[in-house]
CSV table of C-alpha atoms and ligand atoms in Angstrom, one decimal:
chain,number,residue,atom,x,y,z
A,1,MET,CA,-3.1,28.7,-25.2
A,2,PRO,CA,-4.7,25.8,-23.2
A,3,THR,CA,-5.4,26.4,-19.6
A,4,ILE,CA,-4.2,23.6,-17.3
A,5,THR,CA,-4.6,22.9,-13.6
A,6,VAL,CA,-2.1,20.5,-11.9
A,7,ILE,CA,-3.1,19.0,-8.5
A,8,GLY,CA,0.1,17.6,-7.1
A,9,SER,CA,3.3,17.6,-5.1
A,10,VAL,CA,6.0,20.2,-4.5
A,11,ASN,CA,9.3,18.9,-3.2
A,12,LEU,CA,12.8,20.3,-2.7
A,13,ASP,CA,15.1,17.8,-4.4
A,14,ILE,CA,18.4,17.2,-2.6
A,15,VAL,CA,20.6,15.7,-5.2
A,16,ALA,CA,23.9,13.9,-5.0
A,17,LYS,CA,25.7,13.4,-8.3
A,18,ALA,CA,27.9,10.4,-7.7
A,19,ALA,CA,30.3,8.2,-9.7
A,20,ARG,CA,27.6,5.5,-9.6
A,21,LEU,CA,24.4,4.5,-7.8
A,22,PRO,CA,24.9,2.7,-4.4
A,23,ALA,CA,23.9,-0.9,-3.9
A,24,PRO,CA,21.7,-1.6,-0.8
A,25,GLY,CA,23.8,-1.1,2.3
A,26,GLU,CA,26.7,0.5,0.4
A,27,THR,CA,28.1,4.0,1.1
A,28,ILE,CA,29.4,6.1,-1.9
A,29,THR,CA,31.4,9.2,-1.2
A,30,ASP,CA,32.8,12.1,-3.2
A,31,ALA,CA,29.4,13.1,-4.6
A,32,GLU,CA,28.5,16.7,-5.7
A,33,LEU,CA,25.6,18.1,-3.7
A,34,HIS,CA,22.8,20.2,-5.3
A,35,HIS,CA,19.4,21.5,-4.4
A,36,PHE,CA,16.8,21.8,-7.1
A,37,PRO,CA,13.0,22.6,-7.1
A,38,GLY,CA,11.1,19.4,-7.8
A,39,GLY,CA,8.1,17.3,-7.0
A,40,LYS,CA,6.1,15.6,-9.8
A,41,GLY,CA,3.2,18.0,-9.6
A,42,ALA,CA,5.3,21.1,-9.6
A,43,ASN,CA,7.5,19.7,-12.4
A,44,GLN,CA,4.5,19.0,-14.6
A,45,ALA,CA,3.0,22.4,-13.9
A,46,LEU,CA,6.2,24.3,-14.9
A,47,ALA,CA,6.8,22.0,-17.9
A,48,ALA,CA,3.3,22.7,-19.2
A,49,GLN,CA,3.8,26.5,-18.6
A,50,ARG,CA,7.2,26.5,-20.4
A,51,LEU,CA,5.5,24.7,-23.4
A,52,GLY,CA,2.9,27.5,-23.7
A,53,ALA,CA,0.0,26.6,-21.4
A,54,ASP,CA,-1.5,28.9,-18.8
A,55,VAL,CA,-1.0,26.8,-15.6
A,56,SER,CA,-2.2,26.9,-12.0
A,57,LEU,CA,-1.0,24.5,-9.3
A,58,ILE,CA,-3.0,23.3,-6.4
A,59,ALA,CA,-0.6,22.0,-3.7
A,60,ARG,CA,0.6,22.2,-0.1
A,61,VAL,CA,4.0,23.1,1.3
A,62,GLY,CA,5.3,23.7,4.8
A,63,GLU,CA,5.9,27.1,6.3
A,64,ASP,CA,9.7,26.6,6.1
A,65,GLY,CA,12.8,27.7,4.1
A,66,SER,CA,12.5,24.7,1.8
A,67,ALA,CA,9.2,26.0,0.5
A,68,ASP,CA,10.8,29.3,-0.8
A,69,GLU,CA,13.5,27.3,-2.5
A,70,ALA,CA,11.1,24.7,-4.0
A,71,LEU,CA,8.7,27.4,-5.4
A,72,THR,CA,11.3,29.7,-6.9
A,73,LEU,CA,11.2,28.5,-10.5
A,74,LEU,CA,7.4,28.2,-10.5
A,75,ARG,CA,7.1,31.8,-9.4
A,76,GLU,CA,9.7,33.0,-12.0
A,77,GLY,CA,7.9,30.9,-14.7
A,78,GLY,CA,4.5,32.5,-14.0
A,79,VAL,CA,2.6,29.5,-12.7
A,80,ASP,CA,-0.4,30.6,-10.7
A,81,LEU,CA,0.3,29.6,-7.1
A,82,ALA,CA,-2.8,31.1,-5.4
A,83,ASN,CA,-3.8,27.6,-4.4
A,84,CYS,CA,-0.4,26.5,-3.3
A,85,ILE,CA,-0.8,26.9,0.4
A,86,ALA,CA,1.8,26.9,3.2
A,87,LEU,CA,0.7,24.9,6.3
A,88,PRO,CA,2.3,26.1,9.6
A,89,ALA,CA,2.7,22.7,11.2
A,90,ALA,CA,4.0,20.8,8.2
A,91,ALA,CA,7.4,20.3,6.4
A,92,THR,CA,7.8,20.9,2.7
A,93,GLY,CA,8.2,17.6,0.8
A,94,THR,CA,11.7,16.5,0.3
A,95,ALA,CA,13.2,14.1,-2.3
A,96,LEU,CA,16.6,12.5,-1.7
A,97,ILE,CA,18.1,11.7,-5.2
A,98,ALA,CA,21.2,10.0,-6.3
A,99,VAL,CA,22.2,10.6,-9.9
A,100,ALA,CA,24.8,8.5,-11.8
A,101,PRO,CA,27.0,9.8,-14.7
A,102,SER,CA,24.6,8.0,-17.1
A,103,GLY,CA,21.7,10.2,-15.8
A,104,GLU,CA,20.0,7.3,-14.1
A,105,ASN,CA,18.7,8.0,-10.6
A,106,GLN,CA,17.3,6.6,-7.4
A,107,ILE,CA,14.7,8.7,-5.5
A,108,VAL,CA,13.3,8.5,-2.0
A,109,VAL,CA,10.6,11.0,-1.1
A,110,ALA,CA,9.5,12.2,2.4
A,111,PRO,CA,6.1,13.8,1.3
A,112,GLY,CA,5.5,16.1,4.3
A,113,ALA,CA,2.8,18.7,3.5
A,114,ASN,CA,2.0,16.9,0.2
A,115,ARG,CA,0.1,14.3,2.3
A,116,LEU,CA,-2.1,17.1,3.7
A,117,LEU,CA,-3.8,18.0,0.4
A,118,HIS,CA,-7.4,16.8,1.1
A,119,PRO,CA,-10.3,16.2,-1.3
A,120,ASP,CA,-12.4,19.0,0.1
A,121,ASP,CA,-9.5,21.6,-0.1
A,122,PHE,CA,-10.4,22.8,-3.6
A,123,GLU,CA,-13.2,23.4,-6.0
A,124,PRO,CA,-13.2,21.6,-9.4
A,125,PRO,CA,-11.0,23.8,-11.6
A,126,ALA,CA,-12.4,25.7,-14.6
A,127,THR,CA,-9.6,24.8,-17.0
A,128,ASP,CA,-9.3,22.9,-20.2
A,129,ALA,CA,-7.3,20.1,-18.6
A,130,LEU,CA,-6.4,18.7,-15.2
A,131,ILE,CA,-3.2,16.7,-14.5
A,132,CYS,CA,-2.7,14.6,-11.4
A,133,GLN,CA,0.0,12.2,-10.2
A,134,LEU,CA,0.2,10.0,-7.0
A,135,GLU,CA,2.5,12.0,-4.7
A,136,VAL,CA,-0.6,13.4,-3.0
A,137,PRO,CA,-3.3,11.3,-1.4
A,138,VAL,CA,-5.1,8.9,-3.8
A,139,ASP,CA,-8.5,10.0,-2.4
A,140,THR,CA,-7.7,13.6,-3.5
A,141,VAL,CA,-6.9,12.4,-7.0
A,142,ALA,CA,-10.1,10.3,-7.1
A,143,HIS,CA,-12.2,13.3,-6.0
A,144,ALA,CA,-10.6,15.5,-8.6
A,145,ALA,CA,-11.2,12.9,-11.3
A,146,GLN,CA,-14.9,12.6,-10.4
A,147,THR,CA,-15.7,16.4,-10.1
A,148,PHE,CA,-13.7,17.8,-13.0
A,149,GLY,CA,-15.4,18.0,-16.4
A,150,GLY,CA,-12.5,18.6,-18.9
A,151,PHE,CA,-9.6,16.6,-20.3
A,152,PHE,CA,-8.2,14.6,-17.3
A,153,CYS,CA,-4.7,13.1,-17.3
A,154,VAL,CA,-3.4,11.0,-14.5
A,155,ASN,CA,0.3,10.0,-14.3
A,156,LEU,CA,0.3,6.8,-12.2
A,157,ALA,CA,3.6,7.7,-10.5
A,158,PRO,CA,4.8,6.6,-8.0
A,159,ALA,CA,2.8,3.3,-8.5
A,160,LYS,CA,0.1,3.0,-5.8
A,161,ARG,CA,-3.3,1.2,-5.5
A,162,ILE,CA,-5.9,3.6,-7.0
A,163,ASP,CA,-9.7,3.5,-7.3
A,164,VAL,CA,-10.5,1.9,-10.7
A,165,ALA,CA,-13.0,4.8,-11.3
A,166,VAL,CA,-10.0,7.1,-11.8
A,167,LEU,CA,-8.7,4.9,-14.6
A,168,GLN,CA,-12.2,4.7,-16.2
A,169,ARG,CA,-12.5,8.5,-16.0
A,170,ALA,CA,-9.1,9.4,-17.4
A,171,ASP,CA,-8.7,10.7,-20.9
A,172,LEU,CA,-5.0,10.0,-20.6
A,173,VAL,CA,-3.1,7.7,-18.3
A,174,VAL,CA,0.8,7.9,-18.3
A,175,VAL,CA,3.0,5.2,-17.0
A,176,ASN,CA,6.7,4.2,-17.4
A,177,GLU,CA,7.5,0.6,-18.1
A,178,ILE,CA,8.1,-0.2,-14.4
A,179,GLU,CA,4.7,1.3,-13.4
A,180,SER,CA,3.1,-0.5,-16.4
A,181,ALA,CA,4.3,-3.9,-15.1
A,182,TRP,CA,3.3,-3.0,-11.5
A,183,TYR,CA,-0.3,-2.2,-12.6
A,184,GLY,CA,-0.5,-5.1,-15.0
A,185,ASN,CA,-4.1,-6.1,-15.9
A,186,THR,CA,-5.5,-3.2,-13.8
A,187,LEU,CA,-4.7,-0.9,-16.7
A,188,LYS,CA,-7.3,-2.8,-18.8
A,189,ALA,CA,-9.9,-0.7,-16.9
A,190,CYS,CA,-8.7,2.4,-18.7
A,191,THR,CA,-11.1,3.7,-21.3
A,192,GLY,CA,-9.0,6.6,-22.6
A,193,LEU,CA,-5.4,6.7,-24.0
A,194,ILE,CA,-2.6,4.9,-22.2
A,195,ALA,CA,0.9,6.3,-22.8
A,196,THR,CA,3.9,4.2,-21.8
A,197,THR,CA,7.4,5.5,-21.7
A,198,ARG,CA,10.5,3.2,-21.9
A,199,GLY,CA,13.4,5.6,-21.1
A,200,SER,CA,15.4,6.0,-24.3
A,201,GLY,CA,13.3,3.2,-25.9
A,202,THR,CA,10.1,3.6,-28.0
A,203,ALA,CA,7.1,5.1,-26.3
A,204,THR,CA,3.6,3.9,-27.2
A,205,LEU,CA,0.1,5.3,-27.1
A,206,GLU,CA,-2.7,2.7,-26.8
A,207,GLN,CA,-6.4,2.8,-26.9
A,208,ASP,CA,-8.8,-0.2,-26.3
A,209,GLY,CA,-5.8,-2.6,-26.2
A,210,GLU,CA,-4.4,-1.4,-29.6
A,211,VAL,CA,-1.2,0.5,-30.1
A,212,ILE,CA,-2.3,3.6,-32.1
A,213,ALA,CA,1.0,5.5,-32.1
A,214,GLU,CA,4.7,4.8,-31.4
A,215,ALA,CA,7.6,7.2,-31.2
A,216,ALA,CA,11.3,6.9,-30.4
A,217,PRO,CA,12.8,9.7,-28.3
A,218,PRO,CA,15.6,11.7,-30.1
A,219,THR,CA,19.1,10.6,-29.2
A,220,VAL,CA,20.6,12.9,-26.6
A,221,THR,CA,23.4,12.8,-24.1
A,222,ALA,CA,21.6,12.3,-20.8
A,223,VAL,CA,23.1,13.8,-17.7
A,224,ASP,CA,20.1,13.6,-15.3
A,225,THR,CA,16.8,11.8,-16.1
A,226,THR,CA,15.0,13.4,-13.1
A,227,GLY,CA,11.8,15.0,-14.3
A,228,ALA,CA,11.8,13.5,-17.8
A,229,GLY,CA,8.6,11.6,-17.2
A,230,ASP,CA,7.0,14.7,-15.8
A,231,THR,CA,8.0,16.7,-18.9
A,232,PHE,CA,6.6,13.9,-21.1
A,233,THR,CA,3.3,13.9,-19.2
A,234,ALA,CA,2.9,17.7,-19.4
A,235,ALA,CA,3.9,17.8,-23.1
A,236,LEU,CA,1.6,15.1,-24.1
A,237,THR,CA,-1.3,16.8,-22.3
A,238,VAL,CA,-0.5,20.2,-23.9
A,239,ALA,CA,-0.3,18.7,-27.4
A,240,LEU,CA,-3.5,16.6,-27.1
A,241,VAL,CA,-5.5,19.5,-25.7
A,242,GLU,CA,-4.1,21.8,-28.5
A,243,GLY,CA,-5.6,19.3,-30.9
A,244,GLN,CA,-2.5,17.6,-32.2
A,245,GLU,CA,-3.0,14.1,-33.7
A,246,PRO,CA,-1.9,11.3,-31.3
A,247,ALA,CA,1.2,10.4,-33.3
A,248,GLU,CA,2.3,14.0,-33.5
A,249,ALA,CA,1.6,14.6,-29.9
A,250,LEU,CA,3.6,11.5,-28.9
A,251,ARG,CA,6.6,12.7,-30.9
A,252,PHE,CA,6.4,16.1,-29.3
A,253,ALA,CA,6.2,14.5,-25.8
A,254,CYS,CA,9.2,12.2,-26.5
A,255,ALA,CA,11.2,15.2,-27.7
A,256,ALA,CA,10.3,17.2,-24.6
A,257,GLY,CA,11.2,14.3,-22.2
A,258,ALA,CA,14.5,13.7,-23.9
A,259,ALA,CA,15.4,17.4,-23.8
A,260,ALA,CA,14.8,17.4,-20.1
A,261,THR,CA,17.5,14.8,-19.5
A,262,THR,CA,20.3,17.0,-21.0
A,263,LYS,CA,20.7,19.2,-17.9
A,264,MET,CA,20.9,18.6,-14.2
A,265,GLY,CA,17.9,18.9,-12.0
A,266,ALA,CA,14.1,18.5,-12.4
A,267,GLN,CA,12.7,22.0,-13.0
A,268,SER,CA,16.0,23.5,-13.9
A,269,SER,CA,16.1,21.3,-17.0
A,270,LEU,CA,12.5,21.8,-18.3
A,271,PRO,CA,12.6,22.8,-22.0
A,272,GLY,CA,10.8,25.7,-23.7
A,273,ARG,CA,8.7,25.2,-26.8
A,274,ASP,CA,11.4,26.2,-29.3
A,275,GLU,CA,13.9,23.7,-27.8
A,276,VAL,CA,11.3,20.9,-28.1
A,277,GLU,CA,10.3,21.8,-31.6
A,278,ASN,CA,14.0,21.6,-32.6
A,279,TYR,CA,14.3,18.1,-31.3
A,280,ALA,CA,10.9,16.9,-32.7
B,1,RIB,O1,9.6,12.9,-11.1
B,1,RIB,C1,10.7,13.5,-10.6
B,1,RIB,C2,10.4,13.9,-9.2
B,1,RIB,O2,10.1,12.8,-8.4
B,1,RIB,C3,11.5,14.7,-8.5
B,1,RIB,O3,11.6,16.1,-8.8
B,1,RIB,C4,11.3,14.3,-7.0
B,1,RIB,O4,10.8,15.4,-6.3
B,1,RIB,C5,10.2,13.2,-7.0
B,1,RIB,O5,9.0,13.7,-6.6
C-alpha cells in the first residue's frame, strides 16, 4: 500500500444542476441545489485513499460550519487530517459550480483559507509520493517540490504561472487540454512524465517530447465531470508508485476518471479499486 501526502485545497462545492450552462450575463432558473465536499487537494486525497493508498492531507480550512461539511467524506474515508488545520479568522474555501445534463461544468472558486497554507507551515512529508495542485499558493507548492525527496506529482490546475523549478523537479505533471494549451512551451521544461487528459478523448503520457502511452477512457454516461481530473491524477500516481508500467497505469487512471463522472458531486463520486478494475 503506497503512502501518499497531498498538499492542497479543501472546498465546499455548492452545485446547481441546471438545464444548461449560462452564457455570460444570462440567468438560468429551475436548477437543483446540492452541497458536496470538494477542492482539488481534498478530492485527490480521498481518490487515492479509495484506490488503496494510505493518505494524509496538509490543508487549511476556516473555523466555520462549511469546514465540517467539507471534511465529512475525508474523515469517513480514513484520510489522515492531523495537518488539516482550521484557522479562526478565515472562511473555508467555496466553489460555485454549475453542471449541465451532459455533465459539463463551470466552476468559480473563492479560496478563503486555502490561500493561507504557507511554505513554512509543514515539514517535508515522509511518504512514498507527494501530490500538489495550484489551488494553494504557488510558493507553497514550489517549497514542497524542493524539499520532498520521493515521487512528486503536480497537477497544474487551475492554470497559473509557476516556478520552472517545479516542472523540472516533478516526476509527473498532469494537465487537461485547456491547461496544456495555456502552458504551451513552458511544459518543455518538464523532465518527468507529462499526462494530458482530453475529456472523453484519448489521454497521453509523454516523456522527453515523445508519446510513450495512449489510452481512451471507457465509454460511460456522464452526469457530472467535477472531480474527474482529480481522480485521474490520484489514480495515475497510485498506479505508477505501485510499479505499474506507464501504459497500464494510464489505462487505470482513465478508467478511474471516467468512473468518477457517473455520479453527482466531486468526492461523492470517487470510485473504489474494484469499480475501477471493472472498467479498466
Ligand atoms: O476539480 C474539481 C474541484 O475544483 C471541485 O471540487 C471544486 O472545489 C474546485 O476546486
